[in-house]
PDB file of C-alpha atoms in Angstrom:
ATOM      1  CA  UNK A  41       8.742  26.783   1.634  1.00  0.00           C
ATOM      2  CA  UNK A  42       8.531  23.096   0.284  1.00  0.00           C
ATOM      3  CA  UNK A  43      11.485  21.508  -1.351  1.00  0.00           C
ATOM      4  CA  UNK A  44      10.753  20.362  -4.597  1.00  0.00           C
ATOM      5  CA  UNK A  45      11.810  16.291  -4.335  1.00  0.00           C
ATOM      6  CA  UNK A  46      11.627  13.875  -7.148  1.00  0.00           C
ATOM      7  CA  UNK A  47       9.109  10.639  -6.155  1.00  0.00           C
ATOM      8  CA  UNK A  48       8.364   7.333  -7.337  1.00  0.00           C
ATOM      9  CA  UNK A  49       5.363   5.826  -6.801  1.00  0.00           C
ATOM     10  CA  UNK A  50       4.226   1.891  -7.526  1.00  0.00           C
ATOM     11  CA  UNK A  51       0.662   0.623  -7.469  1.00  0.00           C
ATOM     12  CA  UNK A  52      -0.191   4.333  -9.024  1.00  0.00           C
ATOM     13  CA  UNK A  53      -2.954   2.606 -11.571  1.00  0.00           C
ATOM     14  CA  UNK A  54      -5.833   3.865  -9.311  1.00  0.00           C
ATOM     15  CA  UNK A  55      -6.812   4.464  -5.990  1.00  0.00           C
ATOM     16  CA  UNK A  56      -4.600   5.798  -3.238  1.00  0.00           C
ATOM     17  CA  UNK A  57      -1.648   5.564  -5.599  1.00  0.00           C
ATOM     18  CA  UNK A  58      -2.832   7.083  -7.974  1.00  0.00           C
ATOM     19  CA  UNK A  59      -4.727  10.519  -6.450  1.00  0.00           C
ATOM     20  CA  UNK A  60      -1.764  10.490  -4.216  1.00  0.00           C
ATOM     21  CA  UNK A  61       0.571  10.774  -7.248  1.00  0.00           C
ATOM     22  CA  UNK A  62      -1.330  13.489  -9.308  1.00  0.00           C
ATOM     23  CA  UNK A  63      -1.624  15.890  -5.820  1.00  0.00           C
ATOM     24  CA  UNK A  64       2.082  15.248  -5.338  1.00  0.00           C
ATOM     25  CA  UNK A  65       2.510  16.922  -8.505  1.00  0.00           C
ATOM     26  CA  UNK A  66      -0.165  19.366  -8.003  1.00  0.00           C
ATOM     27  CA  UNK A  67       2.474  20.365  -5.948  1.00  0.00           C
ATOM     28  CA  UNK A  68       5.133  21.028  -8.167  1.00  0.00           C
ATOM     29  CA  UNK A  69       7.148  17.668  -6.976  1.00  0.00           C
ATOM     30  CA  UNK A  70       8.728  15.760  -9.990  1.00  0.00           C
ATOM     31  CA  UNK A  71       6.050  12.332  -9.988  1.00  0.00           C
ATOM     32  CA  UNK A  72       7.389   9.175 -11.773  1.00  0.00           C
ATOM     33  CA  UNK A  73       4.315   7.503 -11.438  1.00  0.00           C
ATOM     34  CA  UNK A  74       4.508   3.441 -12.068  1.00  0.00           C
ATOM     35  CA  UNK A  75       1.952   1.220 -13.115  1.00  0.00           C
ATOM     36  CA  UNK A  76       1.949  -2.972 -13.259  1.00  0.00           C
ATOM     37  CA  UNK A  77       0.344  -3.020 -16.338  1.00  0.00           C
ATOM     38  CA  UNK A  78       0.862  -1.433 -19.711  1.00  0.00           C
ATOM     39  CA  UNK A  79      -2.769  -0.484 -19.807  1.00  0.00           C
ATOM     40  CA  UNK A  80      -2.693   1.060 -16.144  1.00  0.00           C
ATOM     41  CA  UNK A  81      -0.174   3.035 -17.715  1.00  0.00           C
ATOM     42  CA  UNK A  82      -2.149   4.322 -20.777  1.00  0.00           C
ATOM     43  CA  UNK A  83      -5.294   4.761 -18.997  1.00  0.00           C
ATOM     44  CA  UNK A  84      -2.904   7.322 -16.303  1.00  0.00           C
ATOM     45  CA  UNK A  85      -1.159   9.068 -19.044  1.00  0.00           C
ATOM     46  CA  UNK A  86      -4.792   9.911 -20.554  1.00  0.00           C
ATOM     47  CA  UNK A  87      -6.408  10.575 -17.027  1.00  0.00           C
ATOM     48  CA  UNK A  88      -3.288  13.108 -16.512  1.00  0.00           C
ATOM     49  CA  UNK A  89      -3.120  14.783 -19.611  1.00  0.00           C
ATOM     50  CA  UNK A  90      -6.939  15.361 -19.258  1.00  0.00           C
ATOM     51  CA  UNK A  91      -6.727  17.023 -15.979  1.00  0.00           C
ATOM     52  CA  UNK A  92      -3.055  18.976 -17.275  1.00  0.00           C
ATOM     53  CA  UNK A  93      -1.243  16.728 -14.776  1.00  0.00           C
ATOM     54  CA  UNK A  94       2.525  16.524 -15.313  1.00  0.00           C
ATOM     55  CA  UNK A  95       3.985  12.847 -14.712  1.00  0.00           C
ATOM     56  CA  UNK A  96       6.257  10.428 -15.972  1.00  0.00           C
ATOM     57  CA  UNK A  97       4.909   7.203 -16.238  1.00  0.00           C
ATOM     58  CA  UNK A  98       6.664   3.192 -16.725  1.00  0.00           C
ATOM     59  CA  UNK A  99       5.744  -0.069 -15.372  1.00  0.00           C
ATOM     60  CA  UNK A 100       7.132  -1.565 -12.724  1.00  0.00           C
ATOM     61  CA  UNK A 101       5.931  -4.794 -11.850  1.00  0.00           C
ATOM     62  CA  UNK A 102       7.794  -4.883  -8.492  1.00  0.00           C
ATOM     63  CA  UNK A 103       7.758  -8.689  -8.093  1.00  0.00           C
ATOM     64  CA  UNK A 104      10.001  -9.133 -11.367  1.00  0.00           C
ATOM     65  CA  UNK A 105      13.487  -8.449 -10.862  1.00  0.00           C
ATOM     66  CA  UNK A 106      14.187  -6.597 -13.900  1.00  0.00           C
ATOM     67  CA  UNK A 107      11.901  -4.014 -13.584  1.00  0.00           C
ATOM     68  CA  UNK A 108      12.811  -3.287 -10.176  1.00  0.00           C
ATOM     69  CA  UNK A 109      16.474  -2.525 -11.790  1.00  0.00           C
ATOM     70  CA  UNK A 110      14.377   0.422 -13.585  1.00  0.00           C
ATOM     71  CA  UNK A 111      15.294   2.421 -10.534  1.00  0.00           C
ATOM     72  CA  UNK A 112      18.517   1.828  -9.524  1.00  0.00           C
ATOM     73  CA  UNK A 113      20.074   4.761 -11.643  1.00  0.00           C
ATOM     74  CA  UNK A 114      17.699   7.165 -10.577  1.00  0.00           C
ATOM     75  CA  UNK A 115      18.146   9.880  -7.888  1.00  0.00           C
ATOM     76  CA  UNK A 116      14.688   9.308  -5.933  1.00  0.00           C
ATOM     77  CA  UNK A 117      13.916  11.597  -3.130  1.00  0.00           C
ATOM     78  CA  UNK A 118      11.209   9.556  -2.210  1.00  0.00           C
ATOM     79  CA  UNK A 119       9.740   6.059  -2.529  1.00  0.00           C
ATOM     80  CA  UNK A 120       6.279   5.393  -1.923  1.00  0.00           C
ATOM     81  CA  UNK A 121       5.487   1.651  -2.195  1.00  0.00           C
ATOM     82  CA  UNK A 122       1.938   1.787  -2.569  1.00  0.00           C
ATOM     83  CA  UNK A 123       1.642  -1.695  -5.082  1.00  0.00           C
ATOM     84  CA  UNK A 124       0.112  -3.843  -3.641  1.00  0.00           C
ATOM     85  CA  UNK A 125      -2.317  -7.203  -3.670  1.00  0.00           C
ATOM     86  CA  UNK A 126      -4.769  -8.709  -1.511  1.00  0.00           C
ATOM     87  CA  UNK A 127      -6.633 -12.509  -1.055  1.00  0.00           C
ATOM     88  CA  UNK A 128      -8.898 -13.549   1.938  1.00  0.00           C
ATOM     89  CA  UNK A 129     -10.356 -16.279   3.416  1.00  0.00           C
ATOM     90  CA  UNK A 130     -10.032 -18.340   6.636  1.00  0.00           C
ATOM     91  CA  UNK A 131      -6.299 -18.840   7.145  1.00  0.00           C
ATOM     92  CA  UNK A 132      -7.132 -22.766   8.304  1.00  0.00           C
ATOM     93  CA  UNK A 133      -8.136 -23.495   4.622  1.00  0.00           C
ATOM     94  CA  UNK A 134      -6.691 -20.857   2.245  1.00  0.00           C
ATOM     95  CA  UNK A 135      -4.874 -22.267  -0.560  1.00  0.00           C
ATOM     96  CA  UNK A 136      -1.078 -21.900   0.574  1.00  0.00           C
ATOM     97  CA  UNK A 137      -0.159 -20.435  -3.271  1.00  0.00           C
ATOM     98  CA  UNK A 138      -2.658 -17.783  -2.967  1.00  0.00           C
ATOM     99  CA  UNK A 139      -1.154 -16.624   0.021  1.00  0.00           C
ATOM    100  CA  UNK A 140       2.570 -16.621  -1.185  1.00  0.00           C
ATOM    101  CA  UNK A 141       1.868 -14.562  -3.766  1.00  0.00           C
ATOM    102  CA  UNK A 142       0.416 -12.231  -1.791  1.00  0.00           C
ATOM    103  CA  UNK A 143       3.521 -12.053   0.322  1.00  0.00           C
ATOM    104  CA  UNK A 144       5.843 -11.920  -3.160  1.00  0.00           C
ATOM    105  CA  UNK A 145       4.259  -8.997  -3.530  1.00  0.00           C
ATOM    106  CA  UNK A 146       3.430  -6.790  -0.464  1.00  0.00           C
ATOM    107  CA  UNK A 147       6.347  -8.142   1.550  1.00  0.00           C
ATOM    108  CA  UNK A 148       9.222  -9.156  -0.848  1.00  0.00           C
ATOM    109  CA  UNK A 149       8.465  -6.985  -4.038  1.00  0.00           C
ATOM    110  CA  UNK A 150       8.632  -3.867  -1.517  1.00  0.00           C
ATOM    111  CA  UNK A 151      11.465  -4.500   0.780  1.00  0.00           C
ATOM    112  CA  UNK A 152      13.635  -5.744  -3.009  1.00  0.00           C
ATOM    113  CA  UNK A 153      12.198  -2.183  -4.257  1.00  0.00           C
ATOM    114  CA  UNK A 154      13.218  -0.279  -0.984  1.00  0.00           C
ATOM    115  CA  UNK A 155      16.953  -2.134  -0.847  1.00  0.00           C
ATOM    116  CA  UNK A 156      17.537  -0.654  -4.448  1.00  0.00           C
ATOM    117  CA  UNK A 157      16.115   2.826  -3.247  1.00  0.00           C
ATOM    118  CA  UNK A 158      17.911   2.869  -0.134  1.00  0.00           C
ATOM    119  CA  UNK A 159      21.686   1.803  -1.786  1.00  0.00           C
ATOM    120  CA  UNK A 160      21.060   5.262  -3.754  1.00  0.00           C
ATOM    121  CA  UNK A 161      19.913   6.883  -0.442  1.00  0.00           C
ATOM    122  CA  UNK A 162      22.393   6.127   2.280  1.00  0.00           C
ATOM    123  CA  UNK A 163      24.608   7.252  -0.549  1.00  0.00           C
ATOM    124  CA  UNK A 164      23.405  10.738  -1.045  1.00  0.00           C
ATOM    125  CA  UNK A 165      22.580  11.437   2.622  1.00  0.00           C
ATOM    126  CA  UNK A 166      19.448  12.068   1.738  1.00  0.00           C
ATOM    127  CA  UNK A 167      15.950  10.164   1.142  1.00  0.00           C
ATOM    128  CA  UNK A 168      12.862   8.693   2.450  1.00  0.00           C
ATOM    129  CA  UNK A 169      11.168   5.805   1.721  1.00  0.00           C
ATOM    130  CA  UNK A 170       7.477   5.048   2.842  1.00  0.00           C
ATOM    131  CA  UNK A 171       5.548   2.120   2.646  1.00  0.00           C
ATOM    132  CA  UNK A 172       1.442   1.875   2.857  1.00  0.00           C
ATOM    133  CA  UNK A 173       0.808  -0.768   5.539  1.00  0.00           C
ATOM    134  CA  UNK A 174      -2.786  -0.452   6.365  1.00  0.00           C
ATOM    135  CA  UNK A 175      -4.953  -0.848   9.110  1.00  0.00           C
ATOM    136  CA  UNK A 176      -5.324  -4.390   8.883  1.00  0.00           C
ATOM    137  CA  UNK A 177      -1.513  -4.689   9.979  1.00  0.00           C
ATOM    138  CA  UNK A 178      -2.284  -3.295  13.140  1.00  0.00           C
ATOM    139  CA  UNK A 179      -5.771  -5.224  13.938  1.00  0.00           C
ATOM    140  CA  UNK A 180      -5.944  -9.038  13.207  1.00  0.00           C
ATOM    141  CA  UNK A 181      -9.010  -9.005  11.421  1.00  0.00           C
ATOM    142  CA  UNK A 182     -11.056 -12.308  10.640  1.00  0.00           C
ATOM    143  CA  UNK A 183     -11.138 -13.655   7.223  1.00  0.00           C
ATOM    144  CA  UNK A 184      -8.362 -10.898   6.028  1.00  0.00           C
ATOM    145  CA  UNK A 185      -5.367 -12.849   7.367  1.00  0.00           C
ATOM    146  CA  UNK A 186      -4.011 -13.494   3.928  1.00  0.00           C
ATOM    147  CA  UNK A 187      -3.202  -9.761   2.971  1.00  0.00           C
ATOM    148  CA  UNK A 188      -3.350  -8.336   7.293  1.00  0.00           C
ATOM    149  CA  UNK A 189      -0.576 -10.970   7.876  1.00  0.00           C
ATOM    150  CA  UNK A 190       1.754  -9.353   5.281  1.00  0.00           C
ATOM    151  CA  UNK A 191       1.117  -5.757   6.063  1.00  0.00           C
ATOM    152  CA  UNK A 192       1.796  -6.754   9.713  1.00  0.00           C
ATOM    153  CA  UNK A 193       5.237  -7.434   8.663  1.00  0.00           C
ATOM    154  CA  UNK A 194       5.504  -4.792   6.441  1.00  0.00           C
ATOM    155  CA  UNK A 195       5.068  -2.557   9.433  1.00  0.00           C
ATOM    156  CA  UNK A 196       7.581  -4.186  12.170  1.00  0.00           C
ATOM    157  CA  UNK A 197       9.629  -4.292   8.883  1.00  0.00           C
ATOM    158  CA  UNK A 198       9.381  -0.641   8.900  1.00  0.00           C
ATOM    159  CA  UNK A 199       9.978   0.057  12.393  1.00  0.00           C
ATOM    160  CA  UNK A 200      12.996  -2.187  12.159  1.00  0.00           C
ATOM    161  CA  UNK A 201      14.470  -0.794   8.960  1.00  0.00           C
ATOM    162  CA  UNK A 202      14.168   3.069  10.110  1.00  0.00           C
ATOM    163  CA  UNK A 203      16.530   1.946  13.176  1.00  0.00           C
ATOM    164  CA  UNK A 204      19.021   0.125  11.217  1.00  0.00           C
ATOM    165  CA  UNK A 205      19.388   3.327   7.987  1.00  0.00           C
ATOM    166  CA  UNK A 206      19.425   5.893  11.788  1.00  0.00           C
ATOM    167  CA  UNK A 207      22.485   4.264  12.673  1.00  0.00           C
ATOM    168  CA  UNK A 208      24.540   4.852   9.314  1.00  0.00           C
ATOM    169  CA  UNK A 209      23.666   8.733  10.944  1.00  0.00           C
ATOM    170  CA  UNK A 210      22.327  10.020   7.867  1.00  0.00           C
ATOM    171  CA  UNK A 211      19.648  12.236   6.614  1.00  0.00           C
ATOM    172  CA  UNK A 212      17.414   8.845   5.270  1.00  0.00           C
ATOM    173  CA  UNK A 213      13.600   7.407   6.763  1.00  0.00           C
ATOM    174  CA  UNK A 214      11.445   5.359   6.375  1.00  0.00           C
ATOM    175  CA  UNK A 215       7.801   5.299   7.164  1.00  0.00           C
ATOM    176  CA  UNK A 216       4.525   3.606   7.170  1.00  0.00           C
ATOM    177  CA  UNK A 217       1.282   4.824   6.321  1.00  0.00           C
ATOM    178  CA  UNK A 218      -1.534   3.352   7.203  1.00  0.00           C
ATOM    179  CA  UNK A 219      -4.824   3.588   5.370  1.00  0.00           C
ATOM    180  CA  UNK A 220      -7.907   2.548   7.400  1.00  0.00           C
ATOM    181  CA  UNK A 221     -10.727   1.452   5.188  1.00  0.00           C
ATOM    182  CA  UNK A 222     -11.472   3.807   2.111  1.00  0.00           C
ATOM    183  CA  UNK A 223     -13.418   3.315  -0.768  1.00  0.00           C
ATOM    184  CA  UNK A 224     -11.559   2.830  -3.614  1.00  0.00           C
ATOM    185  CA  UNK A 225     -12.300  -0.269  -5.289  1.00  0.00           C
ATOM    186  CA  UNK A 226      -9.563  -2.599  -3.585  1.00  0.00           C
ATOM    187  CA  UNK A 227     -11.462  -3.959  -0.713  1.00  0.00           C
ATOM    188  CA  UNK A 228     -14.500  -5.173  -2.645  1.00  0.00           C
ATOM    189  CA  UNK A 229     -11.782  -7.153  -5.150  1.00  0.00           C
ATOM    190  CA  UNK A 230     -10.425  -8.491  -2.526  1.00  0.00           C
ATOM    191  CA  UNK A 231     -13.177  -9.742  -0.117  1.00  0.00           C
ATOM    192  CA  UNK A 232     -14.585 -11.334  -3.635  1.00  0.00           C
ATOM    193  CA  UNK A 233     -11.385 -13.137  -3.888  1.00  0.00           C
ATOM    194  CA  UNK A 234     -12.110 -16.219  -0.950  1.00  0.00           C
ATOM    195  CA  UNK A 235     -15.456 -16.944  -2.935  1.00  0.00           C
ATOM    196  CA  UNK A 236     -13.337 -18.147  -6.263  1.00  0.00           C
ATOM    197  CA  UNK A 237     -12.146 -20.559  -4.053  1.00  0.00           C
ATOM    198  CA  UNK A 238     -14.481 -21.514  -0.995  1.00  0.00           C
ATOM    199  CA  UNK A 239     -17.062 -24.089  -1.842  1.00  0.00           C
ATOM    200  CA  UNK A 240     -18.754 -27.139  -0.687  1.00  0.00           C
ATOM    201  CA  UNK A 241     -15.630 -28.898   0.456  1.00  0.00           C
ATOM    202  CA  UNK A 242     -15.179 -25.617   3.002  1.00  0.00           C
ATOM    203  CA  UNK A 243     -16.154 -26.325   6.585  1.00  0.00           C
ATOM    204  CA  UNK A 244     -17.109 -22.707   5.919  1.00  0.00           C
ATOM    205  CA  UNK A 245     -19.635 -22.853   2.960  1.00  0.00           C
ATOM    206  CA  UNK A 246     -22.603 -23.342   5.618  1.00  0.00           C
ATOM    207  CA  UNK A 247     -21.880 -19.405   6.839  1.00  0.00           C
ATOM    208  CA  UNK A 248     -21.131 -18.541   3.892  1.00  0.00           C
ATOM    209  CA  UNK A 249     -24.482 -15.696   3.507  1.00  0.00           C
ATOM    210  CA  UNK A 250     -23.158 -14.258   6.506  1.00  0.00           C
ATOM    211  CA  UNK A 251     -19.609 -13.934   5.283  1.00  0.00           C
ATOM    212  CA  UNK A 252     -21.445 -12.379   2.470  1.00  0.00           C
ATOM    213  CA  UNK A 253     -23.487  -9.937   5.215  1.00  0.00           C
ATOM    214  CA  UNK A 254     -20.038  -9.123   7.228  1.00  0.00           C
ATOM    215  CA  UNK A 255     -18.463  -8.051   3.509  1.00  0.00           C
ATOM    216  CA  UNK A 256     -21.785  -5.926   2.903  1.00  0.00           C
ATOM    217  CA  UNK A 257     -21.370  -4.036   6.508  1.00  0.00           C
ATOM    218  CA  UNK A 258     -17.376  -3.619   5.598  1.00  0.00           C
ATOM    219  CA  UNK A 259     -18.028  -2.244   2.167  1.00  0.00           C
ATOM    220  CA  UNK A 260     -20.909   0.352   3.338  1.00  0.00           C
ATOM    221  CA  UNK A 261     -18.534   1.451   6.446  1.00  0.00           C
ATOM    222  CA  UNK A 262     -15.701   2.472   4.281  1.00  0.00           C
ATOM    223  CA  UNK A 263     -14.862   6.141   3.986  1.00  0.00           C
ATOM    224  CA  UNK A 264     -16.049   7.888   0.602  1.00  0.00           C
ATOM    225  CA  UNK A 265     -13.189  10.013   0.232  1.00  0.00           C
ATOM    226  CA  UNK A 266      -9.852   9.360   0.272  1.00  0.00           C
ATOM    227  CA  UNK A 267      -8.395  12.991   0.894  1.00  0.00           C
ATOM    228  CA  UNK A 268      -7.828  12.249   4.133  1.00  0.00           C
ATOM    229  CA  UNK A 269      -5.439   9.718   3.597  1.00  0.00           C
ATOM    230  CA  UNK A 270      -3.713  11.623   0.479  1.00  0.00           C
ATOM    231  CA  UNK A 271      -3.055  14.119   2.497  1.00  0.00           C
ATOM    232  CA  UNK A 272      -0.984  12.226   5.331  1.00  0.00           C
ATOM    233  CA  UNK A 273       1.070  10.575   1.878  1.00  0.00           C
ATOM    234  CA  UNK A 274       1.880  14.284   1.461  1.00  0.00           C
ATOM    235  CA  UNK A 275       3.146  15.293   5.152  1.00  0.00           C
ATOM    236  CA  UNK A 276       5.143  12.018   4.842  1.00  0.00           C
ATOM    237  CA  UNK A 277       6.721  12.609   1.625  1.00  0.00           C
ATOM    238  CA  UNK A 278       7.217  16.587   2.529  1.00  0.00           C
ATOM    239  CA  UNK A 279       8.884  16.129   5.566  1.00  0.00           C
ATOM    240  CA  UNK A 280      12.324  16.576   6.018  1.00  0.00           C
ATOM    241  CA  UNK A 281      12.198  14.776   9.047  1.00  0.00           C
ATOM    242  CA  UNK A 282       9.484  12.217   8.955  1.00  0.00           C
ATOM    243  CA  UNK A 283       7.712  10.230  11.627  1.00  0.00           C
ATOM    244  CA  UNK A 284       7.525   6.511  11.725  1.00  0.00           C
ATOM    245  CA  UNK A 285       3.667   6.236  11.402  1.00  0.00           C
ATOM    246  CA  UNK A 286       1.099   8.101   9.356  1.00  0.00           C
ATOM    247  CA  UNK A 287      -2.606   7.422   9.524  1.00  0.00           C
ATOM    248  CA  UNK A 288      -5.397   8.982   8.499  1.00  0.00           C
ATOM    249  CA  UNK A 289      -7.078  10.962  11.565  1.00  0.00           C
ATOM    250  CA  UNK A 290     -10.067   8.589  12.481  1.00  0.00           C
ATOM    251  CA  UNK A 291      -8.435   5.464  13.038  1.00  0.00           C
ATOM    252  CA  UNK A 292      -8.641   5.024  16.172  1.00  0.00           C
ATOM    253  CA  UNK A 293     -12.532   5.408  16.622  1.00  0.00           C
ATOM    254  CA  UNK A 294     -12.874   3.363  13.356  1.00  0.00           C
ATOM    255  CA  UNK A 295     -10.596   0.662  14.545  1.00  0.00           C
ATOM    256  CA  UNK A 296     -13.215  -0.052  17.227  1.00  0.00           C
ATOM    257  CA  UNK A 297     -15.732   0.501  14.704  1.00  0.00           C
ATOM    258  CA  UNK A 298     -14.481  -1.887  12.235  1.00  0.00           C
ATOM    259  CA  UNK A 299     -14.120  -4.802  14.978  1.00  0.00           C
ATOM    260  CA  UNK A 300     -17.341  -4.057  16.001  1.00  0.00           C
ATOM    261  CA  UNK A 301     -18.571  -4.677  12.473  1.00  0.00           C
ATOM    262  CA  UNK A 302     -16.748  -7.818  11.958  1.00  0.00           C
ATOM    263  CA  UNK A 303     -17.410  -9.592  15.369  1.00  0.00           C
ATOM    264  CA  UNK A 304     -21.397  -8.068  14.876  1.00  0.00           C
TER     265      UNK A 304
END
């Protein structure tokens, strides 16, 4: 028998977020399902009601400190901070702004999110709060150091965090979840994103047709459907006693697979 928990979910818009939010509910779980944008939010709210989908939907953009106060007076079972950005391009030329805002998102918008989560947490004896790393945190990848580099500290974050909340000896987790690569729209965006800024004055603009072929491989490898992965967000947020690391099942023969693709 499932306990019925109340979740919040950033970055629910599209993709993982938001297929992860509407099976959570599916399954009878109270979803407060956030969005960054006003729009996101409209476009969910019709996509739900379509499919007779049950959630309650705000925006939180979780870099602004206001809207992360949306959620200090509620009594979350579960945070999943799936919001998230991404930029790429070799980390010897990147433009440094591009790359903090990357981080004042993934990294700083998540862990500010997860400290108001966890005050309400460690209170009640009772929560769990899971962050989507990826599989890039785990592999330095070429040419994806911009967004790998913060999801490798989101996940020794992680690790670090669910030893600190153990010690307060209390019923709270946290855990990571890492997504290999899956087809939902994200990559693409942001393996286009190095090209708005890479041009002649790049010692990289003479390879730049096979950065183009590597992206092609990377896109056509990705996994169609992204059940696989929804359905580890769901053992994580069920739990009552929740492992550090989720993946979805293939990553390690993909993990090869994906070097493989980028070294060629």
């Amino acid at each position: 028998e499932t306990m019925i928990k109340t979740i919040l979910i950033t970055g629910a818009g599209s993709g993982i977020g938001r297929d992860s939010a509407i099976a959570l509910a599916k399954r009878d779980h109270k979803v407060i399902a956030t969005t960054e944008t006003d729009k996101q939010g409209e476009e969910l709210k019709t996509y739900s009601s379509e499919i007779g989908c049950d959630l309650e939907i705000f925006t939180i953009n979780i870099t602004n400190k206001q809207d992360r106060e949306k959620i200090r007076n509620l009594k979350i079972d579960v945070l999943i901070n799936n919001a998230g950005i991404g930029e790429t391009g070799p980390l010897s030329e990147i433009p440094l702004e591009r790359m903090r805002s990357v981080f004042e998102t993934n990294v700083f918008g998540t862990i500010a999110l997860s400290q108001i989560a966890l005050s309400g947490m460690i209170q009640r004896k009772h929560g769990n709060v899971i962050i989507i790393s990826s599989l890039a945190g785990r592999i330095p990848l070429p040419f994806l150091a911009p967004y790998g580099m913060t999801k490798f500290a989101l996940s020794a974050g992680a690790a670090a965090m669910r030893k600190e909340v153990s010690r307060l000896e209390n019923n709270v987790y946290v855990s990571l979840v890492e997504p290999g690569a899956y087809a939902t729209g994200f990559n693409e965006l942001m393996m286009a994103k190095k090209y708005e800024w890479l041009d002649e004055s790049s010692k990289y603009f003479k390879i730049l047709s096979s950065l183009q072929k590597d992206d092609a491989r990377f896109a056509s490898a990705q996994t169609r459907s992204i059940e696989s992965i929804v359905k580890q967000i769901i053992k994580a947020t069920e739990s009552n006693n929740p492992k550090l690391r989720y993946g979805a099942p293939w990553w390690q023969s993909w993990g090869g697979e994906l070097l493989r693709i980028f070294k060629g």
